[in-house]
Structure formats: C-alpha cells, structure tokens
C-alpha cells in the first residue's frame, strides 16, 4: 500500500518543462497552497491465502461493510443536504446484500477475504459501467466502499483524505463523493484530481461548496506532498512551485474580482437592461436554506430525486408535502422551478422497478417512468400543490426527458389537474430541441439541461472522463442544438432557460443570452460572476459573441473567439 506522499503516476516532477500541468476546470476560482495527497485505496495482500473458514469470513466481511455504512451515516449527520444525500446513498451500497453475497461466493471459491471484496466490487463495477447513467456515476462510490471494507477486514486505517491543519490543496486520483462531501471548507483551498469529468460528483460538489477544482490533470498524483501549487478552476491550469510574482498577481486578481462582484447586486441584466434571470440549482432542504438568503431571483432547478431514491416504499403525499414546504419557504414569492422525479432504470427505485433494460440511458427514465407509473407523478404534483398553497411560493413544475409534443401535452394536463399554475419541460433530448416550437406550445416554459443534451448530441457518456472534450458545452454542435431550441421557444412565445453546467460559465452565459436564453440556473456560488459578465455587455454584444461561437470549428476555438471578443473589463478578471 502506498503512503500519502508517494508518486502514483507520471514522471518525477521538478523540471521547468513539468512545472505546468493542464486539466479541465470544473469549479471556478483560483487557489494557492501546499499539496496534501489523498492516500491510495487499500488493496489486498498479493497472493492472499484462502479463508480458513469461508462462512465465518463472509460474516466478518458483512460486519466490515456494516461498519463502513455506520461510519458514513455518522458523517452524514454533520453535513449539508446535498452531501448528506450522497453519503446516505453510499451507505446503501455498503449495505447491499447482493454485494455481500458476491463476496461470499468468491470466498467459497477459495479466495482470501480482502481479495474476495475486490473481486465482488469488480463484478458490480463492470455491471454498473455497462448500465451507464446513474449506475456509472456510482462506480467511484462503489470502489470507495470496497476499499473501506478491505481496510476494516485487514485492520488498517481507512483510506481517504489524511488529517491536516494547514489550509491546503487536495490532490487525488479521484475523490469519492463521501470524501468530497465531508471536506473542511476552511482548510481546503482547492481540489486537483487525475481522473473525473465535468459532471462528476467531485465537480458538482466542489462547485456547490465554492471550492476551485481541476480534474483530468495527468501527473497530479506524482506531485510531492507539501509542494506549493496554484490552480485555476476556470482555465484548468495547475502550476507547481509558481513564481511568487505570479502568485501575487493571482491574489490581486482575486481581490479585484471580489471588489467587482461586491459592487453589483439584484436581478441579472445586460448593460442595456435586457433581463436574464439568475437562479440557483438545489438538491434538498439544506441547499434551499443556504440559497434562500442569497442574492438570487429564485430556483431554476430543484432536483426532487432525494425524496425518492433513499426510500424502500413510495413516499406519501403527506411526507412529500412537508419536504417541499421546507424547500419552498426560504424563497418567499420568488420562483421555484421543480423538476419532477427523474428516475428509472438508471436511477432504480425499489417501488417502481420496470425491469432490466439493454441501455438504461435510452430507456424508461424521467417522464417515461411517470407515464408507466402515473400514480407516482400524481402524488408528487398533489404534494407540490399543497406546499405551494401553504407557502405562497411561485411554483413551476417541469418534466424531465421529454421528447415529443404528445409527452409535453400529457404532462401539462396532469399539472393542471393537480391545481398547479405553470408546467414546463426539460429539453435535454435533441428531438425536443429541434421541435421546440411545437413542444413548448403545449406548456408554459422550457429549460435546457445542457449536461444530458451534450451527452445525447455527441453520443458520449457524461461519466466517461476520457470523453470530457466531447462533452465540453462549448462544442459548436451542442451550441447549434441550443440555438435551434431558442429559435423554437421564441416562435412559440415561451421563455427558455438553461440549468446545466454551461449556465455558470461567465463567457458562455453571454453566448446563451445572445442566443435568446431568458434565465440561467447554476450553483449559487457562480451567480455573482455571471451577473458581472452580463452587466459588461449589451444584448447586441451577446448576439455578436453567440455568432462567433456558432461559427467556430471546435470547442476550443469557440471559447477563444468569445474570449477575444468579450469586454476587456471582464477578460482581465478571468
């Protein structure tokens, strides 16, 4: 087993040519500090002897998994709602009886205890990766659980982020969600990982927590512990032993940016007064309680999955009403856009299993599940209507994974029947984007989920880190699809927002505004910079920048064209 300070990939770091590393910036901001390396996962001894008593070893392995689950539950008590949901979902993996049975099978076949855990985890990881979607997202969690269980079986320290007391930059092969969710924000200046992707849990949680992060940095785990590094969560650059003058320039830029951001407040609008609403993405009660007091115009995406995914039985209308009431209350009369249950074969529900599918990412998920089990949707809509009446909130409900006009009409009719005033659709399937005028003609608004839209447009699994360049929201083909949806929304006379990753990029926000997007929803920490970007440009400027991006031949060229054409006052702060 390697210690936290040993190199795990790449050549030795130290020459001038190796002083700069490059990855993908996934959480904005800059940071400077010493490196803390996360210990590598615990692995079984080589040529581990078979268990003397396989049945007893199986019981011990189950006990180890249960201790892991208990430790994760204990951590969940002290974190916010988003992190709590992640930890509880990871604890459920540790309690999975099918995983326990797989370990027992390998023990019975003559493998050692730790080796049996590795083989069982490998079995499940292969299945998860083949299923894609939500399952693929959980492979990192699964391997983290396995490594923790091995440590318990072998009596070794649990792997993960080591204890440290000095503000530092965390570096890892990848961070399991359980690790990211429990980081001490007062000590973690930034995050660098060798693996990961734009929509990985590490990226999402880092942005939610306001921690600058860069992923897909080759050579990251070879950086010696204690090495001072600077990182830029926008450009993706990591500099080892940076020049003091460069560090000072980065600090000054942070101060200029902070001053510029503090000078602006209120609704999002361009310099000439064109409105672009700035909204928050939230995933639970504590997210809502944290976002509510902030300078936001409301919520553009409330993900409701947490209400369902941790339940063995369908939550009652009464249970849901109380949860939604607590989410809506912090926003007063501001809008809260609620995405109805986005689950299905790739986000399995114990109480709504539609059976196995060859390709769950293209299967009965989102609204398709709701059409197969309409009682789940009707109960959710009833609870949302109850909560809206109790709080007086401006609740707007949208359906995920809508592909046709008929689906949009079906959903809108159920929303009206529940007594809710406004229905909408997520446009994350190219079919809906291309037929946006007709689809949006059936509802009151639309919202582009650019993460899934990029995945389906580029035929690239959003959880496959090696395909991150294809999933870049600057890809001209993805921008073409967004532009088509915006033209359709304008023709239908309906507002169209964006609630995917691209909404929080200050430069891309200008392009989206120029394409006709009317609202942008993002992690709350990203709102001030987007507000600033809009304030430095007229609508005509945004339209010009959109034309530049659409004319580009690659994602990199699109971003560079917009960067070159944007206001100097903004570029100096990037």
Coordinates of C-alpha atoms in Angstrom, one line a residue:
X1 CA 0.0 0.0 0.0
X2 CA 1.4 3.4 -0.9
X3 CA 1.6 6.2 1.6
X4 CA 0.0 9.6 1.0
X5 CA 3.2 11.1 -0.2
X6 CA 4.3 8.5 -2.8
X7 CA 4.0 9.2 -6.5
X8 CA 1.4 7.1 -8.3
X9 CA 1.6 8.3 -11.9
X10 CA 3.7 10.2 -14.3
X11 CA 7.4 11.1 -14.2
X12 CA 9.1 12.9 -11.3
X13 CA 8.0 16.5 -11.1
X14 CA 10.6 19.2 -10.9
X15 CA 11.9 20.4 -14.3
X16 CA 10.8 23.7 -15.8
X17 CA 9.0 21.7 -18.6
X18 CA 6.9 19.9 -16.0
X19 CA 6.1 22.9 -13.8
X20 CA 2.8 23.5 -15.5
X21 CA 0.0 20.8 -15.7
X22 CA -3.3 21.2 -17.5
X23 CA -6.7 19.7 -16.9
X24 CA -10.3 20.7 -17.0
X25 CA -11.5 23.5 -14.8
X26 CA -14.8 22.4 -13.2
X27 CA -15.3 24.8 -10.3
X28 CA -14.4 28.4 -10.7
X29 CA -11.8 30.4 -8.8
X30 CA -8.1 30.3 -8.0
X31 CA -6.2 28.9 -5.1
X32 CA -2.6 28.6 -3.9
X33 CA -1.2 26.4 -1.2
X34 CA 0.7 23.2 -0.3
X35 CA -0.3 19.9 -1.6
X36 CA -1.9 17.2 0.5
X37 CA -2.1 13.9 -1.3
X38 CA -5.0 11.6 -0.6
X39 CA -3.9 8.0 0.3
X40 CA -4.4 5.4 -2.4
X41 CA -7.2 2.9 -2.0
X42 CA -6.4 -0.1 0.3
X43 CA -5.6 -3.2 -1.8
X44 CA -5.4 -6.8 -0.7
X45 CA -2.1 -8.5 0.0
X46 CA -0.5 -10.2 -3.0
X47 CA -1.2 -13.9 -3.2
X48 CA -3.6 -13.7 -0.2
X49 CA -4.3 -17.1 1.3
X50 CA -7.8 -18.6 1.0
X51 CA -10.1 -18.1 4.0
X52 CA -9.7 -20.9 6.5
X53 CA -13.5 -20.8 7.2
X54 CA -15.3 -19.2 4.2
X55 CA -18.6 -18.9 6.0
X56 CA -17.1 -17.2 9.0
X57 CA -15.1 -14.9 6.7
X58 CA -18.3 -14.0 4.9
X59 CA -19.9 -13.0 8.2
X60 CA -16.8 -10.9 9.0
X61 CA -16.9 -9.2 5.6
X62 CA -20.6 -8.3 6.1
X63 CA -19.7 -6.9 9.5
X64 CA -17.0 -4.8 7.9
X65 CA -19.4 -3.4 5.3
X66 CA -21.9 -2.6 8.0
X67 CA -19.2 -0.7 10.0
X68 CA -18.5 1.3 6.8
X69 CA -22.2 2.1 6.4
X70 CA -22.4 3.2 10.0
X71 CA -19.4 5.5 9.7
X72 CA -20.9 7.1 6.6
X73 CA -24.2 7.6 8.4
X74 CA -22.3 9.2 11.2
X75 CA -20.6 11.6 8.8
X76 CA -24.0 12.4 7.2
X77 CA -25.3 14.0 10.5
X78 CA -22.8 16.9 10.2
X79 CA -23.0 17.9 6.6
X80 CA -25.5 19.8 4.3
X81 CA -28.4 18.3 2.4
X82 CA -26.5 17.6 -0.8
X83 CA -23.6 16.0 0.9
X84 CA -26.0 14.1 3.2
X85 CA -27.8 12.5 0.3
X86 CA -24.5 11.4 -1.2
X87 CA -23.3 9.8 2.0
X88 CA -26.6 8.1 2.6
X89 CA -26.6 6.7 -0.9
X90 CA -23.1 5.5 -0.5
X91 CA -24.0 3.8 2.8
X92 CA -26.8 2.0 1.0
X93 CA -24.1 0.5 -1.3
X94 CA -22.3 -0.8 1.7
X95 CA -25.5 -2.4 3.0
X96 CA -26.3 -4.1 -0.4
X97 CA -27.0 -7.8 0.3
X98 CA -26.2 -8.7 -3.3
X99 CA -22.7 -7.3 -2.9
X100 CA -22.4 -9.3 0.4
X101 CA -23.5 -12.4 -1.5
X102 CA -20.9 -11.8 -4.2
X103 CA -18.1 -11.6 -1.6
X104 CA -19.3 -14.9 -0.1
X105 CA -19.3 -16.5 -3.5
X106 CA -15.6 -15.6 -4.1
X107 CA -14.7 -16.8 -0.5
X108 CA -16.4 -20.1 -1.2
X109 CA -14.4 -20.4 -4.4
X110 CA -11.1 -20.2 -2.5
X111 CA -10.2 -16.6 -2.5
X112 CA -8.9 -14.6 0.5
X113 CA -11.2 -12.2 2.4
X114 CA -9.7 -8.9 1.0
X115 CA -9.4 -10.4 -2.5
X116 CA -13.0 -11.5 -2.4
X117 CA -14.1 -8.0 -1.7
X118 CA -12.1 -6.7 -4.6
X119 CA -13.5 -9.3 -7.0
X120 CA -17.0 -8.7 -5.9
X121 CA -16.6 -4.9 -6.3
X122 CA -15.1 -5.5 -9.8
X123 CA -18.1 -7.6 -10.7
X124 CA -20.5 -4.9 -9.7
X125 CA -18.4 -2.1 -11.2
X126 CA -18.5 -3.8 -14.6
X127 CA -22.3 -4.2 -14.4
X128 CA -22.7 -0.5 -13.3
X129 CA -20.5 0.7 -16.2
X130 CA -22.4 -1.4 -18.7
X131 CA -25.7 0.1 -17.5
X132 CA -24.4 3.6 -17.7
X133 CA -26.3 6.7 -16.4
X134 CA -26.8 6.8 -12.6
X135 CA -25.2 3.4 -12.1
X136 CA -22.0 4.5 -13.9
X137 CA -22.0 7.6 -11.6
X138 CA -21.8 5.3 -8.6
X139 CA -18.7 3.3 -9.6
X140 CA -16.4 5.7 -7.7
X141 CA -18.7 5.3 -4.6
X142 CA -18.7 1.5 -5.0
X143 CA -14.9 1.3 -5.2
X144 CA -14.6 3.6 -2.2
X145 CA -16.9 1.4 -0.2
X146 CA -14.9 -1.7 -1.2
X147 CA -11.6 0.0 -0.2
X148 CA -13.0 1.0 3.2
X149 CA -14.3 -2.6 3.8
X150 CA -10.9 -4.0 2.9
X151 CA -9.3 -1.7 5.5
X152 CA -11.8 -2.9 8.1
X153 CA -11.1 -6.6 7.3
X154 CA -7.3 -6.1 7.4
X155 CA -7.3 -3.8 10.4
X156 CA -5.7 -1.0 8.5
X157 CA -6.5 2.8 8.6
X158 CA -9.4 3.8 6.5
X159 CA -8.3 5.3 3.2
X160 CA -9.0 8.8 2.1
X161 CA -8.1 12.4 2.9
X162 CA -5.4 12.5 5.7
X163 CA -5.7 14.7 8.7
X164 CA -4.1 18.2 8.1
X165 CA -4.3 21.5 9.9
X166 CA -2.8 24.0 7.4
X167 CA -5.0 25.3 4.5
X168 CA -4.0 23.1 1.6
X169 CA -4.8 21.9 -1.9
X170 CA -6.2 18.4 -2.0
X171 CA -4.8 16.1 -4.7
X172 CA -6.1 12.6 -5.5
X173 CA -6.6 10.1 -8.3
X174 CA -10.3 10.8 -7.8
X175 CA -12.3 11.8 -4.8
X176 CA -15.2 9.6 -3.8
X177 CA -18.3 11.6 -3.1
X178 CA -18.1 10.6 0.5
X179 CA -14.7 12.3 0.7
X180 CA -15.7 15.5 -1.2
X181 CA -18.9 15.9 0.8
X182 CA -17.1 15.9 4.1
X183 CA -14.1 18.2 3.3
X184 CA -13.5 21.0 5.8
X185 CA -14.1 24.1 3.7
X186 CA -12.0 26.2 6.0
X187 CA -8.9 24.1 5.2
X188 CA -9.4 23.0 1.6
X189 CA -8.2 25.8 -0.7
X190 CA -8.7 23.8 -3.9
X191 CA -9.0 20.3 -5.4
X192 CA -7.0 18.6 -8.1
X193 CA -7.7 15.1 -9.5
X194 CA -6.1 12.9 -12.1
X195 CA -9.4 11.4 -13.1
X196 CA -13.0 12.7 -13.0
X197 CA -15.1 14.6 -15.5
X198 CA -17.1 17.8 -16.0
X199 CA -20.2 16.3 -14.4
X200 CA -18.6 14.0 -11.8
X201 CA -19.7 14.2 -8.2
X202 CA -16.4 15.9 -7.4
X203 CA -17.1 18.6 -9.9
X204 CA -20.7 19.2 -8.8
X205 CA -20.0 19.2 -5.1
X206 CA -16.9 21.4 -5.4
X207 CA -18.9 24.0 -7.3
X208 CA -21.7 23.7 -4.7
X209 CA -19.2 24.3 -1.9
X210 CA -17.4 27.1 -3.7
X211 CA -14.0 25.3 -3.9
X212 CA -11.9 25.8 -7.0
X213 CA -11.3 22.4 -8.7
X214 CA -9.5 21.0 -11.7
X215 CA -9.9 17.4 -12.9
X216 CA -8.2 15.2 -15.6
X217 CA -4.8 16.5 -14.6
X218 CA -2.2 14.0 -15.8
X219 CA 0.7 13.7 -13.4
X220 CA -1.4 15.1 -10.5
X221 CA -0.7 12.1 -8.1
X222 CA 3.0 12.5 -8.8
X223 CA 3.2 15.9 -7.1
X224 CA 5.2 15.5 -3.8
X225 CA 3.4 16.3 -0.6
X226 CA 4.0 19.9 0.6
X227 CA 4.7 21.2 -2.9
X228 CA 3.2 24.7 -3.3
X229 CA 0.8 24.8 -6.2
X230 CA -1.5 27.3 -7.8
X231 CA -4.6 26.2 -9.6
X232 CA -7.2 28.0 -11.8
X233 CA -10.6 26.4 -11.7
X234 CA -11.6 28.3 -14.8
X235 CA -8.7 27.6 -17.2
X236 CA -7.8 24.2 -15.8
X237 CA -4.1 25.2 -15.3
X238 CA -2.0 23.9 -12.3
X239 CA 1.4 25.5 -11.7
X240 CA 3.9 23.8 -9.4
X241 CA 6.3 26.0 -7.3
X242 CA 4.8 29.1 -9.0
X243 CA 6.8 32.3 -9.2
X244 CA 6.0 34.5 -6.2
X245 CA 5.2 37.3 -8.6
X246 CA 2.6 35.1 -10.4
X247 CA 1.1 34.1 -7.0
X248 CA 0.8 37.8 -6.1
X249 CA -0.8 38.7 -9.4
X250 CA -3.3 35.9 -8.9
X251 CA -4.1 37.2 -5.4
X252 CA -4.5 40.7 -6.8
X253 CA -6.8 39.4 -9.4
X254 CA -8.9 37.6 -6.8
X255 CA -9.2 40.9 -4.9
X256 CA -10.2 42.9 -8.0
X257 CA -12.8 40.2 -8.8
X258 CA -14.1 40.3 -5.3
X259 CA -14.4 44.1 -5.4
X260 CA -16.1 44.0 -8.8
X261 CA -18.6 41.3 -7.7
X262 CA -19.5 43.1 -4.5
X263 CA -20.3 46.3 -6.4
X264 CA -23.2 44.5 -8.2
X265 CA -26.5 43.1 -6.9
X266 CA -30.0 42.4 -7.9
X267 CA -31.6 40.9 -11.0
X268 CA -29.5 39.7 -13.9
X269 CA -29.5 42.1 -16.9
X270 CA -27.2 43.2 -19.7
X271 CA -25.7 46.7 -19.7
X272 CA -28.6 48.0 -21.8
X273 CA -31.2 46.5 -19.4
X274 CA -32.2 43.2 -21.1
X275 CA -33.3 40.8 -18.4
X276 CA -31.7 37.4 -17.9
X277 CA -32.9 35.9 -14.6
X278 CA -30.2 34.4 -12.4
X279 CA -31.3 31.3 -10.5
X280 CA -30.0 28.5 -8.2
X281 CA -29.8 24.8 -8.7
X282 CA -30.6 23.0 -5.5
X283 CA -31.0 19.4 -4.4
X284 CA -32.5 19.3 -1.0
X285 CA -33.8 21.2 2.1
X286 CA -30.4 22.4 3.3
X287 CA -29.4 23.6 -0.1
X288 CA -32.7 25.6 -0.1
X289 CA -32.0 27.1 3.3
X290 CA -28.5 28.1 2.2
X291 CA -29.6 29.6 -1.1
X292 CA -32.7 31.3 0.1
X293 CA -31.0 34.3 1.8
X294 CA -28.6 34.8 -1.2
X295 CA -29.0 37.5 -3.9
X296 CA -30.8 35.2 -6.4
X297 CA -34.1 35.5 -8.3
X298 CA -35.2 32.1 -7.2
X299 CA -34.6 28.5 -8.2
X300 CA -34.2 27.2 -11.7
X301 CA -33.8 23.6 -10.9
X302 CA -34.9 21.8 -7.7
X303 CA -34.0 18.1 -8.1
X304 CA -36.5 16.0 -6.2
X305 CA -34.8 12.6 -6.5
X306 CA -33.5 12.7 -3.0
X307 CA -37.1 12.3 -1.8
X308 CA -37.4 9.0 -3.6
X309 CA -34.1 7.3 -4.1
X310 CA -33.4 6.6 -0.4
X311 CA -36.9 5.1 0.2
X312 CA -37.9 1.4 0.1
X313 CA -41.6 2.4 -0.4
X314 CA -43.1 5.3 -2.3
X315 CA -43.2 8.4 0.0
X316 CA -46.7 9.5 0.9
X317 CA -48.3 12.8 -0.2
X318 CA -48.1 14.0 3.4
X319 CA -44.3 13.2 3.7
X320 CA -43.6 14.9 0.4
X321 CA -45.7 17.9 1.2
X322 CA -43.7 18.6 4.4
X323 CA -40.4 18.3 2.5
X324 CA -41.5 20.6 -0.3
X325 CA -42.9 23.1 2.1
X326 CA -39.4 23.3 3.8
X327 CA -37.7 23.7 0.4
X328 CA -40.1 26.4 -0.8
X329 CA -40.3 28.5 2.3
X330 CA -36.8 30.2 2.1
X331 CA -37.7 31.7 -1.3
X332 CA -40.8 33.7 -0.4
X333 CA -42.6 34.8 -3.5
X334 CA -39.6 34.1 -5.8
X335 CA -40.0 31.4 -8.5
X336 CA -39.0 27.8 -7.7
X337 CA -38.8 25.6 -10.7
X338 CA -39.3 21.9 -9.7
X339 CA -38.2 19.0 -11.8
X340 CA -40.5 16.1 -11.2
X341 CA -39.0 12.7 -10.4
X342 CA -36.1 11.9 -12.8
X343 CA -35.6 8.2 -12.2
X344 CA -36.0 5.0 -14.0
X345 CA -33.8 2.0 -14.9
X346 CA -30.6 4.1 -14.5
X347 CA -31.8 5.5 -11.1
X348 CA -33.6 2.5 -9.8
X349 CA -36.5 2.8 -7.3
X350 CA -37.3 -0.2 -5.2
X351 CA -41.0 0.6 -5.5
X352 CA -41.0 1.3 -9.3
X353 CA -38.9 -1.3 -11.0
X354 CA -39.8 -1.6 -14.6
X355 CA -37.4 -4.4 -15.2
X356 CA -34.0 -4.6 -16.8
X357 CA -33.1 -2.7 -20.0
X358 CA -30.3 -3.1 -22.5
X359 CA -29.4 0.6 -22.4
X360 CA -31.0 2.5 -19.4
X361 CA -29.7 5.9 -20.6
X362 CA -32.0 5.5 -23.5
X363 CA -34.7 3.7 -21.7
X364 CA -37.8 4.4 -19.5
X365 CA -36.4 7.2 -17.3
X366 CA -37.8 10.5 -16.4
X367 CA -41.2 11.2 -17.8
X368 CA -41.3 7.8 -19.4
X369 CA -41.3 6.2 -15.9
X370 CA -44.0 8.6 -14.9
X371 CA -46.2 7.5 -17.8
X372 CA -45.7 3.9 -16.8
X373 CA -46.4 4.7 -13.1
X374 CA -48.6 7.8 -13.2
X375 CA -49.7 7.4 -9.6
X376 CA -46.1 8.4 -8.5
X377 CA -46.3 11.7 -10.6
X378 CA -49.9 12.5 -9.4
X379 CA -48.9 12.1 -5.8
X380 CA -45.8 14.3 -6.3
X381 CA -47.9 17.0 -8.0
X382 CA -50.5 16.9 -5.3
X383 CA -47.8 17.3 -2.6
X384 CA -46.3 20.2 -4.5
X385 CA -49.7 21.9 -4.9
X386 CA -50.2 21.5 -1.1
X387 CA -46.8 23.0 -0.3
X388 CA -47.4 25.9 -2.8
X389 CA -50.7 26.8 -1.0
X390 CA -49.0 26.6 2.4
X391 CA -46.1 28.9 1.5
X392 CA -47.5 31.1 -1.3
X393 CA -44.5 30.3 -3.4
X394 CA -44.3 30.7 -7.2
X395 CA -44.0 27.0 -8.0
X396 CA -43.4 26.0 -11.6
X397 CA -43.2 22.3 -12.4
X398 CA -41.2 20.7 -15.3
X399 CA -40.9 17.2 -16.6
X400 CA -37.5 15.5 -17.4
X401 CA -36.6 13.7 -20.6
X402 CA -39.5 15.0 -22.7
X403 CA -39.0 14.0 -26.4
X404 CA -42.3 14.7 -28.1
X405 CA -45.2 17.1 -28.3
X406 CA -47.6 14.4 -27.0
X407 CA -45.5 13.8 -23.9
X408 CA -45.5 17.5 -23.2
X409 CA -49.3 17.7 -23.6
X410 CA -49.8 14.7 -21.3
X411 CA -47.7 16.2 -18.6
X412 CA -49.3 19.7 -18.9
X413 CA -52.8 18.1 -18.4
X414 CA -51.7 16.4 -15.2
X415 CA -50.2 19.6 -13.8
X416 CA -53.4 21.5 -14.5
X417 CA -55.5 18.7 -12.9
X418 CA -53.3 18.9 -9.8
X419 CA -54.1 22.7 -9.5
X420 CA -50.6 23.9 -10.2
X421 CA -50.4 27.1 -12.4
X422 CA -47.4 26.5 -14.6
X423 CA -46.0 23.5 -16.4
X424 CA -42.7 23.2 -18.3
X425 CA -40.4 20.6 -19.9
X426 CA -36.7 19.8 -19.7
X427 CA -35.1 20.0 -23.1
X428 CA -32.3 17.5 -22.9
X429 CA -33.1 15.3 -25.9
X430 CA -32.2 16.7 -29.3
X431 CA -35.6 15.7 -30.6
X432 CA -37.3 18.2 -28.2
X433 CA -34.8 20.9 -29.1
X434 CA -35.4 20.5 -32.8
X435 CA -39.1 20.6 -32.3
X436 CA -39.1 23.2 -29.5
X437 CA -41.8 25.4 -31.1
X438 CA -44.3 22.6 -31.1
X439 CA -43.2 21.0 -27.7
X440 CA -43.2 24.4 -25.9
X441 CA -46.5 25.2 -27.5
X442 CA -48.0 22.7 -25.0
X443 CA -46.5 24.1 -21.8
X444 CA -45.6 27.5 -20.2
X445 CA -41.8 27.3 -20.3
X446 CA -38.8 25.2 -21.1
X447 CA -35.4 24.6 -19.5
X448 CA -32.3 23.2 -21.3
X449 CA -30.4 20.5 -19.4
X450 CA -27.2 21.0 -21.2
X451 CA -25.3 18.1 -19.5
X452 CA -27.6 15.5 -20.9
X453 CA -28.2 17.4 -24.1
X454 CA -24.4 17.3 -24.8
X455 CA -24.3 13.6 -23.9
X456 CA -27.1 12.8 -26.4
X457 CA -25.9 15.2 -29.1
X458 CA -22.3 14.0 -29.0
X459 CA -23.1 10.3 -28.3
X460 CA -20.6 10.5 -25.3
X461 CA -21.3 9.1 -21.9
X462 CA -21.2 12.1 -19.5
X463 CA -19.5 9.9 -16.8
X464 CA -16.7 8.8 -19.1
X465 CA -13.8 11.1 -18.2
X466 CA -11.8 10.3 -21.3
X467 CA -14.7 11.8 -23.4
X468 CA -14.8 15.1 -21.5
X469 CA -13.6 17.0 -24.6
X470 CA -16.7 15.9 -26.4
X471 CA -18.9 16.9 -23.6
X472 CA -17.5 20.4 -23.5
X473 CA -20.5 22.8 -23.6
X474 CA -18.6 24.9 -26.0
X475 CA -18.9 22.2 -28.7
X476 CA -20.3 24.0 -31.7
X477 CA -22.7 21.2 -32.4
X478 CA -24.2 21.5 -28.9
X479 CA -24.5 25.2 -29.4
X480 CA -26.3 24.6 -32.7
X481 CA -28.9 22.4 -30.9
X482 CA -29.3 25.1 -28.2
X483 CA -29.8 27.7 -30.8
X484 CA -32.4 25.6 -32.5
X485 CA -34.3 25.3 -29.2
X486 CA -34.0 29.0 -28.6
X487 CA -35.5 29.8 -32.0
X488 CA -38.3 27.4 -31.4
X489 CA -39.0 29.0 -28.0
X490 CA -39.1 32.5 -29.5
X491 CA -41.5 31.3 -32.2
X492 CA -43.7 29.8 -29.5
X493 CA -43.5 32.9 -27.4
X494 CA -42.3 30.9 -24.4
X495 CA -39.3 31.5 -22.0
X496 CA -36.4 29.1 -22.2
X497 CA -33.8 28.8 -19.5
X498 CA -30.6 26.8 -19.0
X499 CA -30.0 24.8 -15.9
X500 CA -27.0 22.7 -17.0
X501 CA -23.3 23.2 -16.3
X502 CA -22.9 25.9 -19.1
X503 CA -25.2 28.4 -17.2
X504 CA -22.5 29.1 -14.7
X505 CA -19.7 29.9 -17.1
X506 CA -19.5 33.7 -17.4
X507 CA -18.3 33.7 -21.0
X508 CA -20.8 31.0 -22.1
X509 CA -23.6 32.8 -20.3
X510 CA -23.0 35.7 -22.7
X511 CA -23.4 33.4 -25.7
X512 CA -26.6 31.8 -24.2
X513 CA -28.1 35.3 -23.6
X514 CA -27.2 36.1 -27.2
X515 CA -29.0 33.0 -28.4
X516 CA -32.2 34.1 -26.7
X517 CA -32.0 32.2 -23.3
X518 CA -34.1 34.1 -20.7
X519 CA -32.8 32.6 -17.5
X520 CA -29.6 30.9 -16.2
X521 CA -29.6 28.5 -13.2
X522 CA -26.4 27.3 -11.6
X523 CA -24.6 26.6 -8.3
X524 CA -25.3 29.7 -6.2
X525 CA -21.5 30.4 -5.9
X526 CA -21.4 31.1 -9.7
X527 CA -24.1 33.7 -9.8
X528 CA -22.1 36.8 -9.0
X529 CA -19.6 36.3 -11.8
X530 CA -22.3 35.6 -14.3
X531 CA -24.2 38.8 -13.1
X532 CA -20.9 40.7 -13.7
X533 CA -20.4 39.3 -17.1
X534 CA -23.9 40.3 -18.3
X535 CA -23.5 43.8 -16.8
X536 CA -20.5 44.5 -19.0
X537 CA -22.2 43.7 -22.3
X538 CA -25.2 45.0 -24.3
X539 CA -27.6 42.4 -25.7
X540 CA -26.2 43.2 -29.2
X541 CA -22.7 42.3 -27.8
X542 CA -24.1 39.0 -26.6
X543 CA -25.7 38.3 -30.0
X544 CA -22.3 39.1 -31.7
X545 CA -20.5 36.7 -29.4
X546 CA -23.1 34.0 -30.0
X547 CA -22.4 34.3 -33.7
X548 CA -18.7 34.0 -33.2
X549 CA -19.2 30.8 -31.1
X550 CA -21.5 29.2 -33.7
X551 CA -19.1 30.0 -36.5
X552 CA -16.2 28.2 -34.7
X553 CA -14.9 24.8 -35.8
X554 CA -14.1 23.4 -32.3
X555 CA -15.0 23.9 -28.7
X556 CA -11.6 25.5 -28.0
X557 CA -11.9 27.8 -31.0
X558 CA -15.4 28.8 -29.9
X559 CA -14.3 29.8 -26.4
X560 CA -11.2 31.6 -27.7
X561 CA -13.3 33.6 -30.1
X562 CA -15.7 34.7 -27.4
X563 CA -12.8 35.5 -25.0
X564 CA -11.2 37.7 -27.7
X565 CA -14.4 39.4 -28.4
X566 CA -15.6 40.0 -24.8
X567 CA -15.3 43.2 -22.9
X568 CA -11.7 43.9 -21.7
X569 CA -13.0 44.7 -18.2
X570 CA -14.4 41.1 -17.9
X571 CA -11.4 39.4 -19.6
X572 CA -9.0 41.0 -17.1
X573 CA -10.9 39.3 -14.3
X574 CA -11.0 35.8 -15.8

